CSV table of C-alpha atoms in Angstrom, one decimal:
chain,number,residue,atom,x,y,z
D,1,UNK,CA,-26.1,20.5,10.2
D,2,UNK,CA,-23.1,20.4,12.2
D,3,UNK,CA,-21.8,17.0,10.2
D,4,UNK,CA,-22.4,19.0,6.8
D,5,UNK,CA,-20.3,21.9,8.0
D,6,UNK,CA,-17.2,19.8,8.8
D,7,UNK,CA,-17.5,18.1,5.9
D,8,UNK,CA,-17.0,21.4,3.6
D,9,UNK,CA,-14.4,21.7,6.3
D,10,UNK,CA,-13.0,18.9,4.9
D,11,UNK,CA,-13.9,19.5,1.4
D,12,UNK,CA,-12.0,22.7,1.5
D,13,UNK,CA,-8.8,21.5,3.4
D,14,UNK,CA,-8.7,18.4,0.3
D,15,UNK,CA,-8.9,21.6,-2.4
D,16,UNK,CA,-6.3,23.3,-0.7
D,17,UNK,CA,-3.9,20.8,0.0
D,18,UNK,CA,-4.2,19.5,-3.8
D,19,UNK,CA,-3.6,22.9,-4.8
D,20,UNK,CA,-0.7,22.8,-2.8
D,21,UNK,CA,0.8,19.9,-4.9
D,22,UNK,CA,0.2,21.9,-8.0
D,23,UNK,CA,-2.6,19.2,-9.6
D,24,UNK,CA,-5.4,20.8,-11.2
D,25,UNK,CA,-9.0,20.2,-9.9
D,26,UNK,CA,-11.1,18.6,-12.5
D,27,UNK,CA,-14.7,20.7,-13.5
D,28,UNK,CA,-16.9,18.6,-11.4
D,29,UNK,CA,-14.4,19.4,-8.0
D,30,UNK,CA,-14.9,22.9,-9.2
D,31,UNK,CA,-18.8,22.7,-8.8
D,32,UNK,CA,-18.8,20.7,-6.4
D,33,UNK,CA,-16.7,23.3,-4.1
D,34,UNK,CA,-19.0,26.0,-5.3
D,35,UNK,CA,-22.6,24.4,-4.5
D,36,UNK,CA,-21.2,23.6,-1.4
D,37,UNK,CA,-20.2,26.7,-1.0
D,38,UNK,CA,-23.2,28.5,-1.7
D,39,UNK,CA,-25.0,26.0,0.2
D,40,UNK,CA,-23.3,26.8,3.7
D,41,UNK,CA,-23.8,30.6,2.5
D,42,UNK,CA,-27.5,30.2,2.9
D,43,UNK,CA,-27.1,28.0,6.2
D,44,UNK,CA,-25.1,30.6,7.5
D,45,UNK,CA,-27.9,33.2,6.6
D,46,UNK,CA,-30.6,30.8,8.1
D,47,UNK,CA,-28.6,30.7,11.1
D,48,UNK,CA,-27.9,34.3,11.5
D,49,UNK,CA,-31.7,34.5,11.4
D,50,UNK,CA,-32.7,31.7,14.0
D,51,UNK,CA,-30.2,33.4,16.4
D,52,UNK,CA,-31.5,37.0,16.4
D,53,UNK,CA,-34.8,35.4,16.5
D,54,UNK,CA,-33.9,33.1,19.6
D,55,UNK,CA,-32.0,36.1,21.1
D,56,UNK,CA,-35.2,38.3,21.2
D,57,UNK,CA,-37.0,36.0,22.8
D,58,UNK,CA,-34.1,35.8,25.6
D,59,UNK,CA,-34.0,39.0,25.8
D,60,UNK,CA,-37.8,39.4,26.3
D,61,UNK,CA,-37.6,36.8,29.4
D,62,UNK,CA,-37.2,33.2,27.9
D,63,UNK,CA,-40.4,32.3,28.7
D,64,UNK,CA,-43.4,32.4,31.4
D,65,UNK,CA,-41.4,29.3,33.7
D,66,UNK,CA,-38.2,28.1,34.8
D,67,UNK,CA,-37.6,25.4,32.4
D,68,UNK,CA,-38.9,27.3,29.4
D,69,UNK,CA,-36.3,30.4,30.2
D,70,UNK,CA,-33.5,27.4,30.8
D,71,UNK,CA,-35.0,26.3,27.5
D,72,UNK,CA,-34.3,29.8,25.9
D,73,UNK,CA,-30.7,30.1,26.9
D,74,UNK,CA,-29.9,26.7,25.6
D,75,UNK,CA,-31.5,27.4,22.3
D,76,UNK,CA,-29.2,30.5,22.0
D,77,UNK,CA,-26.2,29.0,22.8
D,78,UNK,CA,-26.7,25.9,20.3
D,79,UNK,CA,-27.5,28.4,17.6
D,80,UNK,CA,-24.6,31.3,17.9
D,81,UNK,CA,-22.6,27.7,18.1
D,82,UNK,CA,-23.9,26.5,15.0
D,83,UNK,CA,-23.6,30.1,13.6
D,84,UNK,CA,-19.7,29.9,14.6
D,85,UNK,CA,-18.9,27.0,13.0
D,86,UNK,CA,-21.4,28.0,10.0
D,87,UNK,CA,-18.6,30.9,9.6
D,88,UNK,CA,-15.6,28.8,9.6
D,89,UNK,CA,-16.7,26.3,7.3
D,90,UNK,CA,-17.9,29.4,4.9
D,91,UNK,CA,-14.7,31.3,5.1
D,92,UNK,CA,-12.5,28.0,4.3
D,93,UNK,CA,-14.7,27.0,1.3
D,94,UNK,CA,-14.4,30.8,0.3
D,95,UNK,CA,-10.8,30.4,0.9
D,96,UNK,CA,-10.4,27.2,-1.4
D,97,UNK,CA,-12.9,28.4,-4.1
D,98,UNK,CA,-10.7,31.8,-4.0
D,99,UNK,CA,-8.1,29.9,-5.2
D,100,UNK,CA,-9.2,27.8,-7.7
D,101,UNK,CA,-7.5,28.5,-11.4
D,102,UNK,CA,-9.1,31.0,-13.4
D,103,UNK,CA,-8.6,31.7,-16.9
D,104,UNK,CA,-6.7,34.9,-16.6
D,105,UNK,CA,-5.3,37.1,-13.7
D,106,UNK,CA,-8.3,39.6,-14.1
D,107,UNK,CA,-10.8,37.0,-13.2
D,108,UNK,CA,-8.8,35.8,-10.6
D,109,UNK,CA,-8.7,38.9,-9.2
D,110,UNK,CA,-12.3,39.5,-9.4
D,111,UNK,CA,-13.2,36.4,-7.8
D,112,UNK,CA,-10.6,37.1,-5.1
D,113,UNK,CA,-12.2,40.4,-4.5
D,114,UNK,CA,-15.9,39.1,-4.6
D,115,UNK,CA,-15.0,36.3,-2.1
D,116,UNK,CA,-13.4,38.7,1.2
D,117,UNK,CA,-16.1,40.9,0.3
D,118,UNK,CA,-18.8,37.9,0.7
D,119,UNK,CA,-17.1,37.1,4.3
D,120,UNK,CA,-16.2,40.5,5.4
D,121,UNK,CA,-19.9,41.4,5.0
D,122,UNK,CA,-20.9,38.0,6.7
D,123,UNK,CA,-18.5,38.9,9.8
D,124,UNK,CA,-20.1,42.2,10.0
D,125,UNK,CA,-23.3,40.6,10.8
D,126,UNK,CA,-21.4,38.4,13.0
D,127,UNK,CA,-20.1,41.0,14.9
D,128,UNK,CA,-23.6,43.0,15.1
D,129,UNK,CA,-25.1,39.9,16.7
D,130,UNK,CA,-21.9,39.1,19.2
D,131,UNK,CA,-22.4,42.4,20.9
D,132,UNK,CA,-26.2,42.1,20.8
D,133,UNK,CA,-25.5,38.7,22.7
D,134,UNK,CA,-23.1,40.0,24.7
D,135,UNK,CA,-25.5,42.3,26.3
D,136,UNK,CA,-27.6,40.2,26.9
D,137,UNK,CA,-24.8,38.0,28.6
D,138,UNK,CA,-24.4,40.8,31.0
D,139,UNK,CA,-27.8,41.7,31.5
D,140,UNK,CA,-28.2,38.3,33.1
D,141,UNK,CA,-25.3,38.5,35.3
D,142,UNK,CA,-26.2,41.8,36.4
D,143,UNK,CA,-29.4,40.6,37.2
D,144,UNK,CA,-28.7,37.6,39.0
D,145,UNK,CA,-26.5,39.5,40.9
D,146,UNK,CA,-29.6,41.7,42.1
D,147,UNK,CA,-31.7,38.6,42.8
D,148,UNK,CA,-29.2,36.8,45.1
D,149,UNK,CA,-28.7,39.9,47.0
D,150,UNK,CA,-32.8,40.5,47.5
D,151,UNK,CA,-32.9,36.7,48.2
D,152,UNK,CA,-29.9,35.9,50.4
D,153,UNK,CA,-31.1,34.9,54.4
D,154,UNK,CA,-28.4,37.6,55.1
D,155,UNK,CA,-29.9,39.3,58.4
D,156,UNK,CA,-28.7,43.1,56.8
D,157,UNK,CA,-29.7,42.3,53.4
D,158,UNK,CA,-33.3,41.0,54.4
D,159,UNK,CA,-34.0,44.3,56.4
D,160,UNK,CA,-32.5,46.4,53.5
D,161,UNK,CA,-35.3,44.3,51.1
D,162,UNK,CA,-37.8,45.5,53.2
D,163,UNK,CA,-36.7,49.2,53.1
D,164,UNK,CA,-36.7,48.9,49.4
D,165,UNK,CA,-39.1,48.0,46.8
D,166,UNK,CA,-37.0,46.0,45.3
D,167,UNK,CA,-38.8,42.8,43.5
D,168,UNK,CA,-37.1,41.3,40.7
D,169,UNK,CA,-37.4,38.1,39.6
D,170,UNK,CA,-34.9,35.4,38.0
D,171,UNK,CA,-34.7,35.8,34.3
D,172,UNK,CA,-34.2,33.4,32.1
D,173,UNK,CA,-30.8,31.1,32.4
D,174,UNK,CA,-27.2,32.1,31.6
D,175,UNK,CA,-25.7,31.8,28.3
D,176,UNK,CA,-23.0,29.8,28.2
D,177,UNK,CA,-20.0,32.0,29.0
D,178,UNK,CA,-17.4,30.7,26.7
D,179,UNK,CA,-19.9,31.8,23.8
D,180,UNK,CA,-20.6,34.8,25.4
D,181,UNK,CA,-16.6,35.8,25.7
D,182,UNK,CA,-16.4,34.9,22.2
D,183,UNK,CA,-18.9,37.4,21.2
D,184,UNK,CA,-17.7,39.7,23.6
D,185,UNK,CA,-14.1,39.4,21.7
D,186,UNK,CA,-15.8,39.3,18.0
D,187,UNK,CA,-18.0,42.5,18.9
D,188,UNK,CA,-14.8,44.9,20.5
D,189,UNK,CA,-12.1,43.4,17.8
D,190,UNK,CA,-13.6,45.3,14.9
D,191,UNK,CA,-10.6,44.7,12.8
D,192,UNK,CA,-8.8,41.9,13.8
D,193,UNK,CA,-10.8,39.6,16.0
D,194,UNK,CA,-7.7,37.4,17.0
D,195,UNK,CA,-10.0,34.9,19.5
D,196,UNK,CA,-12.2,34.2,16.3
D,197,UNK,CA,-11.9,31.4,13.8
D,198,UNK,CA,-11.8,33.6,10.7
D,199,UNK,CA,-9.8,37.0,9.8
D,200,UNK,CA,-10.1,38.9,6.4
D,201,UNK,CA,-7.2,40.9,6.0
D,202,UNK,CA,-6.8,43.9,4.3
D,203,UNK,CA,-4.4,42.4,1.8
D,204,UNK,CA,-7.3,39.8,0.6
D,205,UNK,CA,-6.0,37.5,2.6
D,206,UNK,CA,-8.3,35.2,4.7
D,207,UNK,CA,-7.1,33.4,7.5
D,208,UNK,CA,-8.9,30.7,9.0
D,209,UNK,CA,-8.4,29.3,12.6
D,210,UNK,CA,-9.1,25.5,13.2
D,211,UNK,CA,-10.5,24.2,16.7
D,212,UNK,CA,-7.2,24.3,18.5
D,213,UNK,CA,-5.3,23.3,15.2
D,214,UNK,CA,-3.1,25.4,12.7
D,215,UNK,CA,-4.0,27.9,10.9
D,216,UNK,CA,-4.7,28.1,7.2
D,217,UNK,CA,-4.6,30.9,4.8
D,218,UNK,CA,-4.7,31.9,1.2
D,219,UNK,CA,-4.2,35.4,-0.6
């Protein structure tokens, strides 16, 4: 899945950059940017849907053993990766389909309109799920911080263990805490989430952050 996201990476950076040079995409580019698309659109819902499903079952314990709540946390963090790059690959191909020709400026502005309204209401749902994972994030942290302390061979702490009744057991494993800062950042940022790879603007606009790379945009 990965592999088919860069490519409508790819496919989207090739629209734009021909657009750029003023040539005119042929009908069967035009398809082909919209079936692909509508294509990552459904991924991207799929996704969204594996990762609150995955996340609920983290957040119920990951499991009856070690390895299956290890299991657990790395099942999160591939999804909400995949969901990530799911949304960048959407909001360029949005981008590039945004600006494909239209017939007049009313349909232009239609589609325009129709387009930051498909990934605004996708990074809404993003944004819902970041701070749902977030919390969960910090659950975990809190929580191993409780277990070290009623497990360390401090002499203090172990007499304060037995004066207390005090049993919790290890949860399930960490999220990985780059993923979990993003979703921290994506679920506070409401309007302009600056450490995330996409940004709808007011304007129309939609700006999309590459790994590292520049940025590209399109009104």
């Amino acid at each position: 899945m990965l592999s088919a996201f860069d490519k409508a990476r790819e496919l989207a950076v090739n629209v734009e950059a021909a657009l750029a040079q003023g040539e005119q995409p042929s009908a069967n580019r035009v398809r082909e940017v919209a079936d692909q698309m509508h294509r990552v659109d459904d991924d991207w819902r799929e996704l969204l849907l594996r990762t609150k499903r995955l996340l609920q079952a983290y957040r119920a314990g990951g499991g009856t053993d070690q390895k299956a709540k290890k299991k657990s946390a790395g099942a999160v963090n591939s999804a909400w990766s995949l969901l990530l790059r799911a949304t960048q690959a959407l909001a360029e191909l949005s981008t590039a389909f945004a600006a494909l020709p239209q017939h007049d400026q009313q349909a232009a502005e239609t589609l325009r309109r129709e387009e930051t309204a498909r990934i605004a209401e996708r990074l809404d749902d993003l944004r819902d799920i970041a701070g749902d994972l977030f919390l969960a994030h910090a659950k975990w942290q809190a929580d191993h911080t409780v277990h070290k302390i009623n497990h360390t061979n401090n002499p203090v702490e172990r007499v304060r263990r037995k004066l207390t009744s005090s049993t919790l057991e290890a949860g399930p494993g960490p999220l990985d805490s780059a993923l979990a800062d993003i979703a921290d950042q994506l679920s506070q940022q409401a309007e302009t989430p600056a450490a995330m790879l996409v940004d709808v603007r007011a304007d129309g606009t939609v700006l999309v952050s590459a790994d590292g790379g520049p940025a590209l945009s399109a009104s």
